[in-house]
Amino acid sequence: MSPSHPTLDGAGTRTRERPPYGAALLAGLAVFLLYTLTLARTTQYWDASEYIATGHILGIPHPPGNPLFVLLARTWDILLTPLGLSTAVRINLFSAAMGAGAHGLWFLVVHRVLRAFDEGRSFRLVGAAAAVAVSATAFTVWNQSNVNEKVYTVSLFTIALLTWLIFQWREHLGEGKDDNLLVLVVFILGLSVANHLMAFLATPALLVYVAVVHPRSLINWRLYVAGLIALGAGLSVHLFLPIRAGLGPIINEASPTCGSVGGALVSVLSWGQAGCAELSAALSRQQYDKPPLFPRLAPIHSQIANYLQYFDWQWARSLGATDVVFSSLRLPVTLLFTALGVIGGTEHLRRDRRSGLYFLVLLGTLSLGLVIYLNFRYGFSIAAPVNDPELHEVRERDYFFIVSFSLWGLWSGVGIATLWRWAGARTGRALLGAPVLALALVPLLLNFGWASRSRDYSARDWAYNLLQSVEPYGVLFTNGDNDTFPLWYLQEVEGIRRDVTVIVTSYLNTDWYVRQLKALTEPCAAPEAWADDPTLITCQRSYQPAEGGPRYVGSSDPLYAQAVAATPTDAGEGTLLPLDRPLVLPQRAITSVPDTTLTRVANTIIPIREDTRYRVGPIDAVLPGGQYLQPWHQFAISIIAESMGERPIYFASSGSGAPSALGLDRFLMRQGLAYKLLPAVPSPDSMPPGVIQLDESPLTPVIGYWLDVERTRRLVEHVFVHRGGIPDAWDAWPDRPSIGIPNYYSWTYYSLAQAAAQRRDAEAMERYRERAEAWGDLGS
């Protein structure tokens, strides 16, 4: 009699053990408590800001748009609003809840698996708890559950739910209507695609499980008819994309609109192979140009090595995280959990071949299968034959493999339970083998320091400091995720400096993005019309300084004289930042290029063989030869030409490659973290007081640009925010791919140190240099 099926009691009555839902709930709550204690208190780098912002305003993130995530996150956001928590914390808690919910379900799954090992209730409860403890504290699982950085915790929850449902289907076989659970599984698979394709990758394991448990289900034609209907119903949630895109949300990436419901349905059901062009392009992620399986972007052995590198991080990430020498200490821990997983997996396959095979196929699909399918370039931090950043991924990609790490954690927990059972059998007393259970706490102890995000405010504060460096109604050109998404978060979630037009240059290669920028900067038909629904693109948003925060003061403002005369002692909260012009609303959009021309330019690339002079407003610039004039170059030049004189033009520190490509380097002046485009060739005689050109000096690695000393000093000393003890209380920058951020601060302080040296202020020079070195050490 198999222990995984219902049994008969003494009276011949069919009985079934009730799953330990209460214990699973307690396990999930314990995991949720851990994630809450280590939760990010605000946004983080990379996609976190984009997803928090789109979840909050029902926006559309980058393709394929993730409509299920957006709807779930917004619902969660609303439900938690009465608690008085910030939006960032609320949506970060959504990620924590998904991770914790997944582990409540994993508890039930492992408890069911362990029934094939031992009928003892205590053994199964303790073994399930050990498995959950290891899985939940695997580094990537924990790290992704602490902040809503991606959609992958929802995928983890979905796969755990699918696993529990398919195990329930096996449990209820022969009772009638058992195929209804299979239809539900298909519906959830279709629905999950609207979050991310990852959960759909459970399909091979599900099919294998059905085939080995009850193959007759696979030849039931009625099941296929019901399954197709269920799949279509699940996929239909994608219709949210064209509906919401048509309303014009502030964040509306790819603008996946459709002219008809029929066209939208065709796009969804064909997954972007037909139907309306805009929605199809978003669903098929055309702008990302997914690489084929061949040729490989890196040798397959290097791609597998990259996965193994991430696997090595899972069990003791804090060991040697910042020191290559001490990273060798992590190897014994990795080998230990490799062995535990092998023991657990082997015993699982031996004792319950069917569910063990399901785990094996699922693990293989979401590890080696993903490595082959994704075809990544060399990993961000993995050695390559040529030290060329273009050959590497721009960041670590461990989050793609979150489910495989979770599954290996479960098998490791099963291995720990197996060792405990063996030790108890040899000694005759289970308590004597209990110390082996402490192995389940190793990842908790050795990942905590690196997985916790509770003191990390750096991304939010970076966005605040960068936006406050820009004068009202400024146009700010940014370069990529980390100097764009945190700014979106601050503007759309916290409502700070919405007047600034943030333009990410990579998106300028598309006509839909330029159309949105054009509409976003049109003058309002009625004062403050944009405020009627701040989530939608309406018109130019007005400058509104935050209460108690810095305030830019125009030359016609009664406070202008006070702002000019302000000293370090009377600045402080509510710092006044004087402008050498009146502060007025712009009277036209940043571009007047007709829509038909936008489409043509977005599809035009022009070779620039030699240095080419061009004029943009009053500036006589030179486009460097040997490059292609891409759409973003053309749109940027047009925006600068039409905006100059009415709107200040800025480039983010991290986007300095853009002015170089446009030949505008020598026209830049640093103000805080941003570079302002000057309206003419600068010279010492034409600069206002307090603006100097920095001399060449070993004090600063950035030379040859102009510095607004007074504005930068006020920003650095009285406006910039640095919470969490950064940089002094931080031993290292935790996210190496965003290591440029502390260096941008370092260069800002170095520029002030150089300015102090030029005016022979030794005290100020030393003070700024000390700050520059502190940030530089963090960024090294």
PDB file of N, CA, C and O in Angstrom, residues 10-74:
ATOM      1  N   GLY A  10     -10.250   0.624   9.820  1.00  0.00           N
ATOM      2  CA  GLY A  10     -10.687  -0.716  10.226  1.00  0.00           C
ATOM      3  C   GLY A  10     -12.062  -1.077   9.725  1.00  0.00           C
ATOM      4  O   GLY A  10     -12.385  -2.249   9.554  1.00  0.00           O
ATOM      5  N   ALA A  11     -12.913  -0.127   9.477  1.00  0.00           N
ATOM      6  CA  ALA A  11     -14.274  -0.411   9.006  1.00  0.00           C
ATOM      7  C   ALA A  11     -14.351  -0.439   7.489  1.00  0.00           C
ATOM      8  O   ALA A  11     -15.429  -0.564   6.922  1.00  0.00           O
ATOM      9  N   GLY A  12     -13.194  -0.318   6.834  1.00  0.00           N
ATOM     10  CA  GLY A  12     -13.188  -0.343   5.366  1.00  0.00           C
ATOM     11  C   GLY A  12     -13.586   0.972   4.753  1.00  0.00           C
ATOM     12  O   GLY A  12     -13.942   1.023   3.577  1.00  0.00           O
ATOM     13  N   THR A  13     -13.544   2.034   5.526  1.00  0.00           N
ATOM     14  CA  THR A  13     -13.918   3.363   5.032  1.00  0.00           C
ATOM     15  C   THR A  13     -12.681   4.099   4.514  1.00  0.00           C
ATOM     16  O   THR A  13     -11.628   4.059   5.139  1.00  0.00           O
ATOM     17  N   ARG A  14     -12.843   4.770   3.362  1.00  0.00           N
ATOM     18  CA  ARG A  14     -11.750   5.497   2.753  1.00  0.00           C
ATOM     19  C   ARG A  14     -11.395   6.710   3.635  1.00  0.00           C
ATOM     20  O   ARG A  14     -12.267   7.489   3.998  1.00  0.00           O
ATOM     21  N   THR A  15     -10.106   6.868   3.980  1.00  0.00           N
ATOM     22  CA  THR A  15      -9.667   7.999   4.810  1.00  0.00           C
ATOM     23  C   THR A  15      -8.497   8.706   4.148  1.00  0.00           C
ATOM     24  O   THR A  15      -7.813   8.158   3.295  1.00  0.00           O
ATOM     25  N   ARG A  16      -8.296   9.919   4.531  1.00  0.00           N
ATOM     26  CA  ARG A  16      -7.156  10.676   4.008  1.00  0.00           C
ATOM     27  C   ARG A  16      -6.655  11.612   5.084  1.00  0.00           C
ATOM     28  O   ARG A  16      -7.446  12.268   5.763  1.00  0.00           O
ATOM     29  N   GLU A  17      -5.371  11.668   5.231  1.00  0.00           N
ATOM     30  CA  GLU A  17      -4.784  12.589   6.200  1.00  0.00           C
ATOM     31  C   GLU A  17      -4.975  14.018   5.722  1.00  0.00           C
ATOM     32  O   GLU A  17      -4.694  14.353   4.568  1.00  0.00           O
ATOM     33  N   ARG A  18      -5.432  14.855   6.606  1.00  0.00           N
ATOM     34  CA  ARG A  18      -5.623  16.258   6.248  1.00  0.00           C
ATOM     35  C   ARG A  18      -4.269  16.951   6.194  1.00  0.00           C
ATOM     36  O   ARG A  18      -3.462  16.829   7.111  1.00  0.00           O
ATOM     37  N   PRO A  19      -3.985  17.690   5.104  1.00  0.00           N
ATOM     38  CA  PRO A  19      -2.704  18.398   5.025  1.00  0.00           C
ATOM     39  C   PRO A  19      -2.550  19.359   6.205  1.00  0.00           C
ATOM     40  O   PRO A  19      -3.537  19.916   6.702  1.00  0.00           O
ATOM     41  N   PRO A  20      -1.334  19.576   6.666  1.00  0.00           N
ATOM     42  CA  PRO A  20      -1.104  20.433   7.840  1.00  0.00           C
ATOM     43  C   PRO A  20      -1.146  21.919   7.467  1.00  0.00           C
ATOM     44  O   PRO A  20      -0.119  22.619   7.489  1.00  0.00           O
ATOM     45  N   TYR A  21      -2.332  22.399   7.127  1.00  0.00           N
ATOM     46  CA  TYR A  21      -2.462  23.785   6.689  1.00  0.00           C
ATOM     47  C   TYR A  21      -2.041  24.767   7.781  1.00  0.00           C
ATOM     48  O   TYR A  21      -1.448  25.818   7.496  1.00  0.00           O
ATOM     49  N   GLY A  22      -2.339  24.449   9.024  1.00  0.00           N
ATOM     50  CA  GLY A  22      -1.963  25.342  10.115  1.00  0.00           C
ATOM     51  C   GLY A  22      -0.458  25.479  10.239  1.00  0.00           C
ATOM     52  O   GLY A  22       0.085  26.587  10.387  1.00  0.00           O
ATOM     53  N   ALA A  23       0.255  24.356  10.152  1.00  0.00           N
ATOM     54  CA  ALA A  23       1.715  24.390  10.230  1.00  0.00           C
ATOM     55  C   ALA A  23       2.301  25.121   9.029  1.00  0.00           C
ATOM     56  O   ALA A  23       3.287  25.873   9.151  1.00  0.00           O
ATOM     57  N   ALA A  24       1.704  24.910   7.850  1.00  0.00           N
ATOM     58  CA  ALA A  24       2.175  25.603   6.649  1.00  0.00           C
ATOM     59  C   ALA A  24       1.973  27.109   6.778  1.00  0.00           C
ATOM     60  O   ALA A  24       2.829  27.909   6.369  1.00  0.00           O
ATOM     61  N   LEU A  25       0.836  27.498   7.367  1.00  0.00           N
ATOM     62  CA  LEU A  25       0.584  28.918   7.591  1.00  0.00           C
ATOM     63  C   LEU A  25       1.626  29.513   8.539  1.00  0.00           C
ATOM     64  O   LEU A  25       2.156  30.607   8.292  1.00  0.00           O
ATOM     65  N   LEU A  26       1.939  28.795   9.600  1.00  0.00           N
ATOM     66  CA  LEU A  26       2.961  29.278  10.536  1.00  0.00           C
ATOM     67  C   LEU A  26       4.324  29.391   9.856  1.00  0.00           C
ATOM     68  O   LEU A  26       5.069  30.345  10.094  1.00  0.00           O
ATOM     69  N   ALA A  27       4.656  28.415   9.006  1.00  0.00           N
ATOM     70  CA  ALA A  27       5.926  28.472   8.277  1.00  0.00           C
ATOM     71  C   ALA A  27       5.964  29.683   7.355  1.00  0.00           C
ATOM     72  O   ALA A  27       6.969  30.406   7.298  1.00  0.00           O
ATOM     73  N   GLY A  28       4.862  29.915   6.639  1.00  0.00           N
ATOM     74  CA  GLY A  28       4.800  31.078   5.756  1.00  0.00           C
ATOM     75  C   GLY A  28       4.903  32.383   6.523  1.00  0.00           C
ATOM     76  O   GLY A  28       5.582  33.318   6.083  1.00  0.00           O
ATOM     77  N   LEU A  29       4.239  32.454   7.682  1.00  0.00           N
ATOM     78  CA  LEU A  29       4.302  33.671   8.497  1.00  0.00           C
ATOM     79  C   LEU A  29       5.712  33.906   9.045  1.00  0.00           C
ATOM     80  O   LEU A  29       6.175  35.048   9.132  1.00  0.00           O
ATOM     81  N   ALA A  30       6.405  32.826   9.414  1.00  0.00           N
ATOM     82  CA  ALA A  30       7.778  32.961   9.903  1.00  0.00           C
ATOM     83  C   ALA A  30       8.685  33.517   8.804  1.00  0.00           C
ATOM     84  O   ALA A  30       9.525  34.390   9.050  1.00  0.00           O
ATOM     85  N   VAL A  31       8.516  33.012   7.586  1.00  0.00           N
ATOM     86  CA  VAL A  31       9.301  33.511   6.462  1.00  0.00           C
ATOM     87  C   VAL A  31       8.944  34.971   6.181  1.00  0.00           C
ATOM     88  O   VAL A  31       9.826  35.806   5.927  1.00  0.00           O
ATOM     89  N   PHE A  32       7.661  35.279   6.228  1.00  0.00           N
ATOM     90  CA  PHE A  32       7.226  36.661   5.987  1.00  0.00           C
ATOM     91  C   PHE A  32       7.813  37.606   7.035  1.00  0.00           C
ATOM     92  O   PHE A  32       8.224  38.730   6.722  1.00  0.00           O
ATOM     93  N   LEU A  33       7.872  37.166   8.288  1.00  0.00           N
ATOM     94  CA  LEU A  33       8.465  37.982   9.344  1.00  0.00           C
ATOM     95  C   LEU A  33       9.941  38.250   9.050  1.00  0.00           C
ATOM     96  O   LEU A  33      10.419  39.380   9.198  1.00  0.00           O
ATOM     97  N   LEU A  34      10.660  37.223   8.617  1.00  0.00           N
ATOM     98  CA  LEU A  34      12.072  37.397   8.276  1.00  0.00           C
ATOM     99  C   LEU A  34      12.226  38.403   7.143  1.00  0.00           C
ATOM    100  O   LEU A  34      13.065  39.313   7.211  1.00  0.00           O
ATOM    101  N   TYR A  35      11.434  38.238   6.110  1.00  0.00           N
ATOM    102  CA  TYR A  35      11.519  39.151   4.969  1.00  0.00           C
ATOM    103  C   TYR A  35      11.131  40.575   5.367  1.00  0.00           C
ATOM    104  O   TYR A  35      11.694  41.554   4.860  1.00  0.00           O
ATOM    105  N   THR A  36      10.180  40.700   6.266  1.00  0.00           N
ATOM    106  CA  THR A  36       9.758  42.034   6.712  1.00  0.00           C
ATOM    107  C   THR A  36      10.860  42.713   7.520  1.00  0.00           C
ATOM    108  O   THR A  36      11.108  43.912   7.364  1.00  0.00           O
ATOM    109  N   LEU A  37      11.519  41.953   8.385  1.00  0.00           N
ATOM    110  CA  LEU A  37      12.606  42.522   9.189  1.00  0.00           C
ATOM    111  C   LEU A  37      13.773  42.988   8.328  1.00  0.00           C
ATOM    112  O   LEU A  37      14.484  43.932   8.695  1.00  0.00           O
ATOM    113  N   THR A  38      13.987  42.336   7.215  1.00  0.00           N
ATOM    114  CA  THR A  38      15.109  42.686   6.341  1.00  0.00           C
ATOM    115  C   THR A  38      14.648  43.426   5.085  1.00  0.00           C
ATOM    116  O   THR A  38      15.413  43.579   4.135  1.00  0.00           O
ATOM    117  N   LEU A  39      13.406  43.897   5.087  1.00  0.00           N
ATOM    118  CA  LEU A  39      12.789  44.536   3.918  1.00  0.00           C
ATOM    119  C   LEU A  39      13.451  45.876   3.590  1.00  0.00           C
ATOM    120  O   LEU A  39      13.849  46.623   4.481  1.00  0.00           O
ATOM    121  N   ALA A  40      13.535  46.179   2.301  1.00  0.00           N
ATOM    122  CA  ALA A  40      13.959  47.509   1.869  1.00  0.00           C
ATOM    123  C   ALA A  40      12.888  48.509   2.275  1.00  0.00           C
ATOM    124  O   ALA A  40      11.705  48.304   2.015  1.00  0.00           O
ATOM    125  N   ARG A  41      13.307  49.598   2.909  1.00  0.00           N
ATOM    126  CA  ARG A  41      12.356  50.612   3.382  1.00  0.00           C
ATOM    127  C   ARG A  41      11.980  51.621   2.303  1.00  0.00           C
ATOM    128  O   ARG A  41      11.182  52.525   2.525  1.00  0.00           O
ATOM    129  N   THR A  42      12.587  51.482   1.140  1.00  0.00           N
ATOM    130  CA  THR A  42      12.263  52.359   0.021  1.00  0.00           C
ATOM    131  C   THR A  42      12.629  51.624  -1.256  1.00  0.00           C
ATOM    132  O   THR A  42      12.817  50.404  -1.249  1.00  0.00           O
ATOM    133  N   THR A  43      12.755  52.346  -2.351  1.00  0.00           N
ATOM    134  CA  THR A  43      13.071  51.696  -3.618  1.00  0.00           C
ATOM    135  C   THR A  43      14.539  51.294  -3.669  1.00  0.00           C
ATOM    136  O   THR A  43      15.340  51.659  -2.803  1.00  0.00           O
ATOM    137  N   GLN A  44      14.887  50.514  -4.699  1.00  0.00           N
ATOM    138  CA  GLN A  44      16.260  50.056  -4.895  1.00  0.00           C
ATOM    139  C   GLN A  44      16.652  50.289  -6.356  1.00  0.00           C
ATOM    140  O   GLN A  44      15.878  50.850  -7.140  1.00  0.00           O
ATOM    141  N   TYR A  45      17.858  49.869  -6.717  1.00  0.00           N
ATOM    142  CA  TYR A  45      18.338  50.080  -8.085  1.00  0.00           C
ATOM    143  C   TYR A  45      17.719  49.079  -9.053  1.00  0.00           C
ATOM    144  O   TYR A  45      16.952  48.208  -8.689  1.00  0.00           O
ATOM    145  N   TRP A  46      18.079  49.248 -10.311  1.00  0.00           N
ATOM    146  CA  TRP A  46      17.606  48.446 -11.420  1.00  0.00           C
ATOM    147  C   TRP A  46      16.099  48.577 -11.579  1.00  0.00           C
ATOM    148  O   TRP A  46      15.587  49.684 -11.567  1.00  0.00           O
ATOM    149  N   ASP A  47      15.356  47.490 -11.719  1.00  0.00           N
ATOM    150  CA  ASP A  47      13.949  47.609 -12.117  1.00  0.00           C
ATOM    151  C   ASP A  47      12.996  47.850 -10.954  1.00  0.00           C
ATOM    152  O   ASP A  47      11.793  47.961 -11.175  1.00  0.00           O
ATOM    153  N   ALA A  48      13.517  47.906  -9.731  1.00  0.00           N
ATOM    154  CA  ALA A  48      12.627  48.062  -8.576  1.00  0.00           C
ATOM    155  C   ALA A  48      11.765  49.309  -8.698  1.00  0.00           C
ATOM    156  O   ALA A  48      10.546  49.265  -8.504  1.00  0.00           O
ATOM    157  N   SER A  49      12.376  50.433  -9.033  1.00  0.00           N
ATOM    158  CA  SER A  49      11.629  51.697  -9.111  1.00  0.00           C
ATOM    159  C   SER A  49      10.580  51.657 -10.204  1.00  0.00           C
ATOM    160  O   SER A  49       9.470  52.180 -10.044  1.00  0.00           O
ATOM    161  N   GLU A  50      10.939  51.052 -11.330  1.00  0.00           N
ATOM    162  CA  GLU A  50       9.990  50.950 -12.439  1.00  0.00           C
ATOM    163  C   GLU A  50       8.762  50.154 -12.027  1.00  0.00           C
ATOM    164  O   GLU A  50       7.618  50.563 -12.284  1.00  0.00           O
ATOM    165  N   TYR A  51       8.962  49.019 -11.353  1.00  0.00           N
ATOM    166  CA  TYR A  51       7.836  48.167 -10.994  1.00  0.00           C
ATOM    167  C   TYR A  51       7.033  48.739  -9.827  1.00  0.00           C
ATOM    168  O   TYR A  51       5.809  48.579  -9.773  1.00  0.00           O
ATOM    169  N   ILE A  52       7.686  49.393  -8.883  1.00  0.00           N
ATOM    170  CA  ILE A  52       6.936  50.038  -7.805  1.00  0.00           C
ATOM    171  C   ILE A  52       6.080  51.159  -8.371  1.00  0.00           C
ATOM    172  O   ILE A  52       4.897  51.309  -8.033  1.00  0.00           O
ATOM    173  N   ALA A  53       6.668  51.957  -9.261  1.00  0.00           N
ATOM    174  CA  ALA A  53       5.932  53.085  -9.835  1.00  0.00           C
ATOM    175  C   ALA A  53       4.775  52.614 -10.711  1.00  0.00           C
ATOM    176  O   ALA A  53       3.651  53.120 -10.601  1.00  0.00           O
ATOM    177  N   THR A  54       5.024  51.637 -11.583  1.00  0.00           N
ATOM    178  CA  THR A  54       3.939  51.173 -12.461  1.00  0.00           C
ATOM    179  C   THR A  54       2.858  50.456 -11.665  1.00  0.00           C
ATOM    180  O   THR A  54       1.670  50.552 -11.997  1.00  0.00           O
ATOM    181  N   GLY A  55       3.256  49.743 -10.606  1.00  0.00           N
ATOM    182  CA  GLY A  55       2.244  49.125  -9.763  1.00  0.00           C
ATOM    183  C   GLY A  55       1.375  50.161  -9.074  1.00  0.00           C
ATOM    184  O   GLY A  55       0.164  49.967  -8.918  1.00  0.00           O
ATOM    185  N   HIS A  56       1.979  51.265  -8.689  1.00  0.00           N
ATOM    186  CA  HIS A  56       1.247  52.310  -7.961  1.00  0.00           C
ATOM    187  C   HIS A  56       0.297  53.094  -8.863  1.00  0.00           C
ATOM    188  O   HIS A  56      -0.811  53.450  -8.445  1.00  0.00           O
ATOM    189  N   ILE A  57       0.715  53.393 -10.101  1.00  0.00           N
ATOM    190  CA  ILE A  57      -0.101  54.250 -10.972  1.00  0.00           C
ATOM    191  C   ILE A  57      -0.807  53.461 -12.074  1.00  0.00           C
ATOM    192  O   ILE A  57      -1.400  54.064 -12.969  1.00  0.00           O
ATOM    193  N   LEU A  58      -0.762  52.121 -11.997  1.00  0.00           N
ATOM    194  CA  LEU A  58      -1.288  51.286 -13.078  1.00  0.00           C
ATOM    195  C   LEU A  58      -0.644  51.673 -14.402  1.00  0.00           C
ATOM    196  O   LEU A  58      -1.320  51.869 -15.425  1.00  0.00           O
ATOM    197  N   GLY A  59       0.676  51.790 -14.379  1.00  0.00           N
ATOM    198  CA  GLY A  59       1.416  52.071 -15.595  1.00  0.00           C
ATOM    199  C   GLY A  59       1.797  50.779 -16.299  1.00  0.00           C
ATOM    200  O   GLY A  59       1.412  49.679 -15.892  1.00  0.00           O
ATOM    201  N   ILE A  60       2.574  50.912 -17.355  1.00  0.00           N
ATOM    202  CA  ILE A  60       2.982  49.757 -18.151  1.00  0.00           C
ATOM    203  C   ILE A  60       4.504  49.710 -18.173  1.00  0.00           C
ATOM    204  O   ILE A  60       5.145  50.571 -18.774  1.00  0.00           O
ATOM    205  N   PRO A  61       5.101  48.716 -17.491  1.00  0.00           N
ATOM    206  CA  PRO A  61       6.558  48.598 -17.485  1.00  0.00           C
ATOM    207  C   PRO A  61       7.077  48.083 -18.824  1.00  0.00           C
ATOM    208  O   PRO A  61       6.302  47.878 -19.762  1.00  0.00           O
ATOM    209  N   HIS A  62       8.392  47.859 -18.894  1.00  0.00           N
ATOM    210  CA  HIS A  62       8.995  47.472 -20.171  1.00  0.00           C
ATOM    211  C   HIS A  62       8.399  46.157 -20.674  1.00  0.00           C
ATOM    212  O   HIS A  62       7.920  45.335 -19.897  1.00  0.00           O
ATOM    213  N   PRO A  63       8.420  45.964 -21.991  1.00  0.00           N
ATOM    214  CA  PRO A  63       7.803  44.780 -22.584  1.00  0.00           C
ATOM    215  C   PRO A  63       8.297  43.490 -21.943  1.00  0.00           C
ATOM    216  O   PRO A  63       9.467  43.404 -21.566  1.00  0.00           O
ATOM    217  N   PRO A  64       7.356  42.537 -21.778  1.00  0.00           N
ATOM    218  CA  PRO A  64       6.012  42.478 -22.368  1.00  0.00           C
ATOM    219  C   PRO A  64       4.916  43.171 -21.562  1.00  0.00           C
ATOM    220  O   PRO A  64       3.748  42.978 -21.847  1.00  0.00           O
ATOM    221  N   GLY A  65       5.246  43.951 -20.560  1.00  0.00           N
ATOM    222  CA  GLY A  65       4.254  44.756 -19.868  1.00  0.00           C
ATOM    223  C   GLY A  65       3.740  44.213 -18.553  1.00  0.00           C
ATOM    224  O   GLY A  65       3.179  44.962 -17.760  1.00  0.00           O
ATOM    225  N   ASN A  66       3.847  42.901 -18.307  1.00  0.00           N
ATOM    226  CA  ASN A  66       3.532  42.291 -17.013  1.00  0.00           C
ATOM    227  C   ASN A  66       2.203  42.755 -16.411  1.00  0.00           C
ATOM    228  O   ASN A  66       2.150  43.204 -15.263  1.00  0.00           O
ATOM    229  N   PRO A  67       1.083  42.653 -17.149  1.00  0.00           N
ATOM    230  CA  PRO A  67      -0.181  43.197 -16.636  1.00  0.00           C
ATOM    231  C   PRO A  67      -0.672  42.531 -15.351  1.00  0.00           C
ATOM    232  O   PRO A  67      -1.263  43.201 -14.503  1.00  0.00           O
ATOM    233  N   LEU A  68      -0.458  41.227 -15.193  1.00  0.00           N
ATOM    234  CA  LEU A  68      -0.918  40.561 -13.971  1.00  0.00           C
ATOM    235  C   LEU A  68      -0.177  41.131 -12.769  1.00  0.00           C
ATOM    236  O   LEU A  68      -0.793  41.408 -11.730  1.00  0.00           O
ATOM    237  N   PHE A  69       1.128  41.300 -12.901  1.00  0.00           N
ATOM    238  CA  PHE A  69       1.884  41.892 -11.800  1.00  0.00           C
ATOM    239  C   PHE A  69       1.349  43.268 -11.456  1.00  0.00           C
ATOM    240  O   PHE A  69       1.139  43.594 -10.282  1.00  0.00           O
ATOM    241  N   VAL A  70       1.148  44.110 -12.464  1.00  0.00           N
ATOM    242  CA  VAL A  70       0.681  45.481 -12.226  1.00  0.00           C
ATOM    243  C   VAL A  70      -0.654  45.474 -11.490  1.00  0.00           C
ATOM    244  O   VAL A  70      -0.843  46.220 -10.522  1.00  0.00           O
ATOM    245  N   LEU A  71      -1.572  44.630 -11.920  1.00  0.00           N
ATOM    246  CA  LEU A  71      -2.889  44.581 -11.285  1.00  0.00           C
ATOM    247  C   LEU A  71      -2.806  44.053  -9.852  1.00  0.00           C
ATOM    248  O   LEU A  71      -3.457  44.593  -8.944  1.00  0.00           O
ATOM    249  N   LEU A  72      -2.009  43.008  -9.633  1.00  0.00           N
ATOM    250  CA  LEU A  72      -1.862  42.470  -8.281  1.00  0.00           C
ATOM    251  C   LEU A  72      -1.180  43.473  -7.355  1.00  0.00           C
ATOM    252  O   LEU A  72      -1.597  43.667  -6.207  1.00  0.00           O
ATOM    253  N   ALA A  73      -0.123  44.116  -7.856  1.00  0.00           N
ATOM    254  CA  ALA A  73       0.604  45.070  -7.024  1.00  0.00           C
ATOM    255  C   ALA A  73      -0.271  46.267  -6.665  1.00  0.00           C
ATOM    256  O   ALA A  73      -0.234  46.754  -5.530  1.00  0.00           O
ATOM    257  N   ARG A  74      -1.066  46.746  -7.621  1.00  0.00           N
ATOM    258  CA  ARG A  74      -1.955  47.886  -7.333  1.00  0.00           C
ATOM    259  C   ARG A  74      -3.032  47.489  -6.326  1.00  0.00           C
ATOM    260  O   ARG A  74      -3.358  48.264  -5.410  1.00  0.00           O
TER     261      ARG A  74
END
